Short mmCIF file of C-alpha atoms in Angstrom, two decimals:
data_model
loop_
_atom_site.label_atom_id
_atom_site.label_comp_id
_atom_site.label_asym_id
_atom_site.label_seq_id
_atom_site.Cartn_x
_atom_site.Cartn_y
_atom_site.Cartn_z
CA UNK S 154 -82.11 1.35 27.81
CA UNK S 155 -78.53 1.75 28.99
CA UNK S 156 -76.81 -1.27 30.51
CA UNK S 157 -76.64 0.41 33.91
CA UNK S 158 -80.34 1.36 33.84
CA UNK S 159 -81.41 -2.05 32.49
CA UNK S 160 -79.59 -3.80 35.31
CA UNK S 161 -81.33 -1.53 37.81
CA UNK S 162 -84.77 -1.99 36.25
CA UNK S 163 -84.61 -5.78 36.02
CA UNK S 164 -82.66 -6.85 39.10
CA UNK S 165 -82.51 -3.79 41.35
CA UNK S 166 -79.47 -2.02 42.75
CA UNK S 167 -78.49 -1.83 46.38
CA UNK S 168 -80.26 1.50 46.67
CA UNK S 169 -83.47 0.28 45.08
CA UNK S 170 -83.33 -2.89 47.17
CA UNK S 171 -83.46 -0.73 50.26
CA UNK S 172 -86.35 1.24 48.86
CA UNK S 173 -88.38 -1.69 47.54
CA UNK S 174 -88.32 -3.53 50.83
CA UNK S 175 -91.74 -1.98 51.42
CA UNK S 176 -94.56 -0.62 49.21
CA UNK S 177 -95.16 2.96 48.30
CA UNK S 178 -98.06 4.35 50.28
CA UNK S 179 -101.24 4.89 48.23
CA UNK S 180 -101.53 8.27 49.91
CA UNK S 181 -98.99 10.75 51.22
CA UNK S 182 -97.47 9.48 54.45
CA UNK S 183 -96.08 11.54 57.34
CA UNK S 184 -92.34 11.71 57.85
CA UNK S 185 -91.02 9.10 60.28
CA UNK S 186 -88.10 11.18 61.40
CA UNK S 187 -87.41 14.87 61.45
CA UNK S 188 -85.17 15.77 58.53
CA UNK S 189 -81.67 16.93 59.33
CA UNK S 190 -80.18 20.18 58.12
CA UNK S 191 -80.56 20.48 54.38
CA UNK S 192 -82.53 17.23 54.11
CA UNK S 193 -85.98 16.99 52.60
CA UNK S 194 -88.98 15.58 54.52
CA UNK S 195 -89.77 11.94 53.80
CA UNK S 196 -93.31 12.85 52.75
CA UNK S 197 -91.90 15.23 50.14
CA UNK S 198 -89.51 12.56 48.84
CA UNK S 199 -92.38 10.09 48.67
CA UNK S 200 -94.49 12.56 46.70
CA UNK S 201 -91.68 13.17 44.23
CA UNK S 202 -91.09 9.46 43.77
CA UNK S 203 -94.79 8.85 43.18
CA UNK S 204 -94.86 11.66 40.62
CA UNK S 205 -91.96 10.12 38.71
CA UNK S 206 -93.59 6.69 38.80
CA UNK S 207 -96.86 8.17 37.53
CA UNK S 208 -95.07 9.71 34.54
CA UNK S 209 -93.26 6.45 33.87
CA UNK S 210 -96.45 4.41 34.06
CA UNK S 211 -98.19 6.64 31.52
CA UNK S 212 -95.26 6.27 29.13
CA UNK S 213 -95.17 2.51 29.64
CA UNK S 214 -98.89 2.21 29.03
CA UNK S 215 -98.52 4.18 25.80
CA UNK S 216 -95.63 1.94 24.78
CA UNK S 217 -97.64 -1.25 25.40
CA UNK S 218 -100.72 0.01 23.57
CA UNK S 219 -98.66 1.22 20.62
CA UNK S 220 -96.83 -2.10 20.45
CA UNK S 221 -100.17 -3.91 20.16
CA UNK S 222 -101.40 -1.54 17.46
CA UNK S 223 -98.12 -1.81 15.60
CA UNK S 224 -98.34 -5.62 15.59
CA UNK S 225 -101.86 -5.45 14.16
CA UNK S 226 -100.79 -2.87 11.60
CA UNK S 227 -97.87 -4.97 10.40
CA UNK S 228 -100.27 -7.88 9.97
CA UNK S 229 -102.62 -5.65 7.96
CA UNK S 230 -99.80 -4.39 5.71
CA UNK S 231 -98.68 -7.97 5.05
CA UNK S 232 -102.23 -9.02 4.14
CA UNK S 233 -102.74 -6.03 1.85
CA UNK S 234 -99.45 -6.64 0.08
CA UNK S 235 -100.41 -10.28 -0.47
CA UNK S 236 -103.82 -9.30 -1.86
CA UNK S 237 -102.23 -6.62 -4.03
CA UNK S 238 -99.83 -9.14 -5.57
CA UNK S 239 -102.75 -11.43 -6.43
CA UNK S 240 -104.79 -8.55 -7.86
CA UNK S 241 -101.90 -7.39 -10.04
CA UNK S 242 -101.36 -10.94 -11.33
CA UNK S 243 -105.08 -11.21 -12.15
CA UNK S 244 -105.01 -7.82 -13.91
CA UNK S 245 -101.99 -8.93 -15.94
CA UNK S 246 -103.84 -12.08 -17.01
CA UNK S 247 -106.88 -9.96 -17.89
CA UNK S 248 -104.79 -7.69 -20.08
CA UNK S 249 -103.41 -10.74 -21.89
CA UNK S 250 -106.88 -12.15 -22.50
CA UNK S 251 -108.18 -8.80 -23.75
CA UNK S 252 -105.22 -8.55 -26.13
CA UNK S 253 -105.92 -11.97 -27.58
CA UNK S 254 -109.59 -11.09 -28.14
CA UNK S 255 -108.60 -7.83 -29.83
CA UNK S 256 -106.25 -9.64 -32.21
CA UNK S 257 -108.90 -12.21 -33.05
CA UNK S 258 -111.47 -9.50 -33.76
CA UNK S 259 -109.02 -7.64 -35.99
CA UNK S 260 -108.14 -10.78 -37.94
CA UNK S 261 -111.72 -11.91 -38.53
CA UNK S 262 -113.70 -8.69 -38.36
CA UNK S 263 -113.42 -7.93 -42.15
CA UNK S 264 -115.18 -11.12 -43.21
CA UNK S 265 -117.68 -11.37 -40.37
CA UNK S 266 -121.30 -11.69 -41.65
CA UNK S 267 -124.36 -11.16 -39.49
CA UNK S 268 -125.78 -14.29 -37.99
CA UNK S 269 -129.18 -13.53 -39.66
CA UNK S 270 -127.62 -13.50 -43.19
CA UNK S 271 -125.70 -16.69 -42.37
CA UNK S 272 -129.02 -18.32 -41.47
CA UNK S 273 -130.65 -17.28 -44.78
CA UNK S 274 -127.74 -18.52 -46.94
CA UNK S 275 -126.91 -21.65 -45.02
CA UNK S 276 -127.43 -25.05 -46.63
CA UNK S 277 -127.82 -26.45 -43.12
CA UNK S 278 -130.13 -24.15 -41.11
CA UNK S 279 -129.56 -26.13 -37.89
CA UNK S 280 -125.81 -25.75 -38.26
CA UNK S 281 -126.26 -22.03 -38.79
CA UNK S 282 -128.32 -21.78 -35.62
CA UNK S 283 -125.56 -23.59 -33.70
CA UNK S 284 -122.99 -21.20 -35.14
CA UNK S 285 -125.13 -18.23 -34.17
CA UNK S 286 -125.19 -19.54 -30.60
CA UNK S 287 -121.41 -19.85 -30.61
CA UNK S 288 -121.05 -16.29 -31.90
CA UNK S 289 -123.26 -14.96 -29.11
CA UNK S 290 -121.26 -16.87 -26.55
CA UNK S 291 -118.00 -15.52 -27.96
CA UNK S 292 -119.38 -11.97 -27.77
CA UNK S 293 -120.43 -12.55 -24.17
CA UNK S 294 -116.97 -13.89 -23.36
CA UNK S 295 -115.41 -10.81 -24.97
CA UNK S 296 -117.58 -8.50 -22.88
CA UNK S 297 -116.85 -10.50 -19.73
CA UNK S 298 -113.10 -10.34 -20.33
CA UNK S 299 -113.21 -6.57 -20.72
CA UNK S 300 -115.30 -6.22 -17.55
CA UNK S 301 -112.89 -8.43 -15.58
CA UNK S 302 -109.96 -6.41 -16.88
CA UNK S 303 -111.50 -3.11 -15.80
CA UNK S 304 -112.55 -4.50 -12.40
CA UNK S 305 -109.11 -6.04 -11.85
CA UNK S 306 -107.34 -2.79 -12.61
CA UNK S 307 -109.63 -0.90 -10.23
CA UNK S 308 -109.13 -3.47 -7.47
CA UNK S 309 -105.36 -3.39 -7.88
CA UNK S 310 -105.33 0.42 -7.77
CA UNK S 311 -107.52 0.45 -4.65
CA UNK S 312 -105.36 -2.13 -2.87
CA UNK S 313 -102.22 -0.20 -3.79
CA UNK S 314 -103.63 2.96 -2.21
CA UNK S 315 -104.75 1.04 0.89
CA UNK S 316 -101.31 -0.58 1.22
CA UNK S 317 -99.58 2.81 1.00
CA UNK S 318 -101.90 4.24 3.68
CA UNK S 319 -101.37 1.21 5.92
CA UNK S 320 -97.61 1.47 5.55
CA UNK S 321 -97.72 5.18 6.42
CA UNK S 322 -99.79 4.33 9.51
CA UNK S 323 -97.27 1.66 10.46
CA UNK S 324 -94.40 4.12 10.17
CA UNK S 325 -96.30 6.65 12.31
CA UNK S 326 -97.00 4.01 14.97
CA UNK S 327 -93.36 2.96 14.96
CA UNK S 328 -92.33 6.56 15.61
CA UNK S 329 -94.86 6.84 18.44
CA UNK S 330 -93.49 3.63 19.91
CA UNK S 331 -89.94 4.97 19.78
CA UNK S 332 -91.11 8.18 21.47
CA UNK S 333 -92.90 6.23 24.23
CA UNK S 334 -89.89 3.96 24.69
CA UNK S 335 -87.59 6.96 25.08
CA UNK S 336 -90.02 8.53 27.57
CA UNK S 337 -89.98 5.36 29.70
CA UNK S 338 -86.19 5.37 29.69
CA UNK S 339 -86.13 9.03 30.69
CA UNK S 340 -88.56 8.51 33.58
CA UNK S 341 -86.71 5.47 34.85
CA UNK S 342 -83.48 7.46 34.71
CA UNK S 343 -85.11 10.18 36.82
CA UNK S 344 -86.21 7.58 39.37
CA UNK S 345 -82.70 6.13 39.46
CA UNK S 346 -81.19 9.56 40.00
CA UNK S 347 -83.60 10.37 42.82
CA UNK S 348 -82.85 7.08 44.58
CA UNK S 349 -79.11 7.59 44.14
CA UNK S 350 -79.37 11.01 45.79
CA UNK S 351 -80.87 9.62 49.01
CA UNK S 352 -78.92 8.69 52.12
CA UNK S 353 -79.36 5.31 53.82
CA UNK S 354 -81.32 7.09 56.57
CA UNK S 355 -83.69 8.66 54.05
CA UNK S 356 -84.20 5.34 52.26
CA UNK S 357 -85.01 3.58 55.51
CA UNK S 358 -87.52 6.28 56.50
CA UNK S 359 -89.06 6.18 53.04
CA UNK S 360 -89.43 2.40 53.29
CA UNK S 361 -91.19 2.71 56.63
CA UNK S 362 -93.53 5.35 55.21
CA UNK S 363 -94.39 3.09 52.29
CA UNK S 364 -95.06 0.10 54.51
CA UNK S 365 -97.19 2.01 57.00
CA UNK S 366 -99.24 3.68 54.27
CA UNK S 367 -100.04 0.38 52.57
CA UNK S 368 -100.94 -1.30 55.86
CA UNK S 369 -103.34 1.52 56.76
CA UNK S 370 -105.00 1.37 53.34
CA UNK S 371 -105.47 -2.40 53.61
CA UNK S 372 -106.99 -2.13 57.08
CA UNK S 373 -109.41 0.55 55.91
CA UNK S 374 -110.48 -1.52 52.91
CA UNK S 375 -111.09 -4.67 54.94
CA UNK S 376 -112.89 -2.74 57.70
CA UNK S 377 -115.17 -1.08 55.16
CA UNK S 378 -116.65 -4.45 54.20
CA UNK S 379 -116.03 -3.74 50.52
CA UNK S 380 -114.45 -7.19 50.13
CA UNK S 381 -117.26 -9.00 51.92
CA UNK S 382 -116.74 -10.95 55.08
CA UNK S 383 -114.15 -12.09 55.78
CA UNK S 384 -112.35 -10.51 52.82
CA UNK S 385 -113.99 -12.82 50.32
CA UNK S 386 -112.84 -16.03 52.01
CA UNK S 387 -114.30 -19.25 50.67
CA UNK S 388 -115.07 -18.05 47.14
CA UNK S 389 -113.98 -20.34 44.32
CA UNK S 390 -112.74 -19.34 40.86
CA UNK S 391 -113.95 -20.63 37.52
CA UNK S 392 -111.94 -23.43 35.92
CA UNK S 393 -110.11 -20.94 33.68
CA UNK S 394 -109.71 -18.48 36.54
CA UNK S 395 -108.04 -21.19 38.60
CA UNK S 396 -105.64 -22.05 35.75
CA UNK S 397 -104.81 -18.35 35.27
CA UNK S 398 -104.16 -17.88 38.97
CA UNK S 399 -101.99 -20.99 39.28
CA UNK S 400 -99.94 -19.82 36.30
CA UNK S 401 -99.43 -16.39 37.92
CA UNK S 402 -98.41 -17.96 41.24
CA UNK S 403 -95.88 -20.12 39.39
CA UNK S 404 -94.24 -16.91 38.10
CA UNK S 405 -93.56 -15.53 41.60
CA UNK S 406 -89.95 -14.42 41.85
CA UNK S 407 -89.52 -13.53 38.16
CA UNK S 408 -88.39 -9.94 37.48
CA UNK S 409 -90.49 -7.01 36.37
CA UNK S 410 -89.50 -5.60 33.00
CA UNK S 411 -91.52 -2.95 31.18
CA UNK S 412 -93.13 -4.23 27.98
CA UNK S 413 -92.40 -7.88 28.91
CA UNK S 414 -95.02 -10.60 28.37
CA UNK S 415 -93.05 -13.57 29.72
CA UNK S 416 -92.00 -16.19 30.16
CA UNK S 417 -88.74 -14.89 31.70
CA UNK S 418 -90.05 -11.48 32.86
CA UNK S 419 -93.30 -9.54 32.98
CA UNK S 420 -94.86 -6.14 33.38
CA UNK S 421 -98.16 -6.11 35.23
CA UNK S 422 -100.57 -6.44 32.31
CA UNK S 423 -98.16 -8.75 30.52
CA UNK S 424 -98.58 -11.14 33.47
CA UNK S 425 -102.38 -10.94 33.56
CA UNK S 426 -102.71 -11.33 29.79
CA UNK S 427 -100.33 -14.28 29.69
CA UNK S 428 -101.98 -16.00 32.66
CA UNK S 429 -105.45 -15.80 31.16
CA UNK S 430 -104.10 -16.71 27.72
CA UNK S 431 -102.58 -19.90 29.15
CA UNK S 432 -105.99 -20.56 30.70
CA UNK S 433 -107.61 -20.36 27.26
CA UNK S 434 -109.17 -16.90 27.43
CA UNK S 435 -107.57 -14.12 25.42
CA UNK S 436 -107.76 -10.66 27.00
CA UNK S 437 -106.44 -7.22 25.89
CA UNK S 438 -102.76 -6.37 26.33
CA UNK S 439 -102.80 -3.29 28.54
CA UNK S 440 -104.34 -2.62 31.94
CA UNK S 441 -106.35 0.28 30.50
CA UNK S 442 -107.79 -1.95 27.78
CA UNK S 443 -108.53 -4.70 30.30
CA UNK S 444 -110.41 -2.20 32.44
CA UNK S 445 -112.30 -0.74 29.48
CA UNK S 446 -113.24 -3.95 27.66
CA UNK S 447 -113.77 -6.63 30.30
CA UNK S 448 -116.98 -6.92 32.39
CA UNK S 449 -116.85 -5.11 35.74
CA UNK S 450 -117.42 -6.94 39.01
CA UNK S 451 -117.97 -5.40 42.50
CA UNK S 452 -115.13 -5.87 44.96
CA UNK S 453 -117.50 -7.65 47.34
CA UNK S 454 -118.05 -10.32 44.66
CA UNK S 455 -114.36 -10.86 43.83
CA UNK S 456 -113.33 -14.44 43.23
CA UNK S 457 -109.80 -15.79 42.66
CA UNK S 458 -108.54 -15.11 39.15
CA UNK S 459 -110.44 -11.84 38.74
CA UNK S 460 -108.39 -8.78 37.78
CA UNK S 461 -108.03 -5.88 40.21
CA UNK S 462 -107.26 -2.58 38.44
CA UNK S 463 -105.50 0.33 40.13
CA UNK S 464 -105.05 4.10 39.90
CA UNK S 465 -107.34 6.68 38.32
CA UNK S 466 -106.01 5.98 34.82
CA UNK S 467 -106.12 2.19 35.18
CA UNK S 468 -102.35 1.91 34.88
CA UNK S 469 -101.76 -1.14 37.08
CA UNK S 470 -103.44 -4.55 37.30
CA UNK S 471 -103.17 -7.72 39.41
CA UNK S 472 -104.82 -11.13 39.73
CA UNK S 473 -106.94 -11.63 42.84
CA UNK S 474 -105.60 -14.45 44.99
CA UNK S 475 -108.28 -14.41 47.69
CA UNK S 476 -108.48 -13.28 51.31
CA UNK S 477 -107.59 -9.71 50.39
CA UNK S 478 -104.41 -10.54 48.48
CA UNK S 479 -103.29 -10.23 44.84
CA UNK S 480 -100.51 -11.59 42.63
CA UNK S 481 -98.81 -9.01 40.41
CA UNK S 482 -95.63 -7.65 38.85
CA UNK S 483 -95.19 -4.40 40.82
CA UNK S 484 -92.46 -2.19 39.30
CA UNK S 485 -88.84 -2.09 38.06
CA UNK S 486 -86.44 -3.44 40.64
CA UNK S 487 -89.19 -5.72 42.00
CA UNK S 488 -90.35 -9.23 41.17
CA UNK S 489 -93.68 -10.98 40.74
CA UNK S 490 -95.10 -11.34 44.24
CA UNK S 491 -98.14 -11.46 46.52
CA UNK S 492 -99.33 -8.14 47.97
CA UNK S 493 -102.26 -6.80 50.00
CA UNK S 494 -105.07 -5.84 47.64
CA UNK S 495 -105.01 -2.22 48.84
CA UNK S 496 -101.24 -1.76 48.49
CA UNK S 497 -102.19 0.49 45.54
CA UNK S 498 -105.25 2.75 45.17
CA UNK S 499 -108.02 0.46 43.83
CA UNK S 500 -110.01 1.61 40.81
CA UNK S 501 -112.17 -1.51 40.48
CA UNK S 502 -112.21 -5.09 39.24
CA UNK S 503 -113.07 -6.99 36.06
CA UNK S 504 -113.81 -10.64 35.27
CA UNK S 505 -112.61 -12.16 31.98
CA UNK S 506 -115.18 -15.01 32.11
CA UNK S 507 -118.32 -13.60 33.78
CA UNK S 508 -120.62 -16.44 32.65
CA UNK S 509 -118.41 -19.26 33.93
CA UNK S 510 -119.47 -21.08 37.08
CA UNK S 511 -117.11 -21.60 40.05
CA UNK S 512 -115.37 -24.94 40.45
CA UNK S 513 -116.69 -27.17 43.23
CA UNK S 514 -113.42 -28.51 44.63
CA UNK S 515 -111.13 -25.49 44.68
CA UNK S 516 -107.98 -25.48 46.77
CA UNK S 517 -105.89 -22.27 46.81
CA UNK S 518 -102.44 -22.64 45.25
CA UNK S 519 -99.52 -23.12 47.61
CA UNK S 520 -97.33 -20.02 47.72
CA UNK S 521 -93.55 -20.34 47.45
CA UNK S 522 -91.29 -19.12 50.22
CA UNK S 523 -90.81 -15.36 50.17
CA UNK S 524 -93.91 -14.75 48.03
CA UNK S 525 -94.82 -11.60 49.99
CA UNK S 526 -91.32 -10.10 50.20
CA UNK S 527 -90.32 -7.05 48.20
CA UNK S 528 -91.98 -3.93 46.82
CA UNK S 529 -95.77 -3.86 46.64
CA UNK S 530 -96.29 -0.56 44.88
CA UNK S 531 -97.25 -0.90 41.22
CA UNK S 532 -96.69 1.71 38.58
CA UNK S 533 -96.88 0.28 35.03
CA UNK S 534 -99.75 -1.17 33.06
#
């Protein structure tokens, strides 16, 4: 990412600060002022901005998922290379042992007499029987050495092929990661250019449209009773859910950065994964994986610490704080903050520890000053 774009994405420019003063509306919002000559309606600007964010979120999600796969693949390649080295060393030892047996057989094969004849001619029949036993054991050892040699060579060959395939997969994943990274940079550049093209009047109207749209969505959600009454008040988290939530609250004010997993900056799923990891429960890296792999929970049964997942493609995620609020890392230019649960279109919710019982003496974490200030609209997973 260029220095100019990185500064914008992590700290926000004056233009983005104006825009992120309020959340993007989950649905198209009406213009708050009639556009002047040659100016575009606020609703149209909002739609364009949402479209760019959607493209960026898909690229970011691909980047995060590929990063996770690439880490696993590197670990697999390292393990295969280690096993291959051991197998080749064992095969080398096997070849040495087989060579020694071959030399011994060549040296003694011309005077070897059958064990039956040795028994007939022996002055000490018991000694001959003992020698016969030793000969059988030597033959068995010879056969075993040959078998180990053949098996070792086959194992080494198989591991070599597997290591080459794993390395090729790693290289392919690395290329996919570079492609996804470049796509994120391109989308963020498009967002930056759109924001830079707007006048102060347009930015102010866009901010009002965002704020009004989010407020309407939150009112509809609460009025629907989907969160229970009143908005899930009084529910307690599990012990791990409480630790995860307190960790997330402690990160309020830290910047959003795509692909970041803390501790200095986060993207949305980086925050949720880190929070639950600190609490002792490992969860998948991306919001899509969290939605797909963790147990679902109805919104009416939400308890603090649960994960709320957003957008049709599950590209944003937050931790439920309680009373209709969430803690999350919204988007570039914004910081970890508290937002209304419905500031983004809700897809559903998941619970990382569904069998855990709620704590009996829960007290909600104290929020720092300014915890609700800034952009609410999420876009990356």
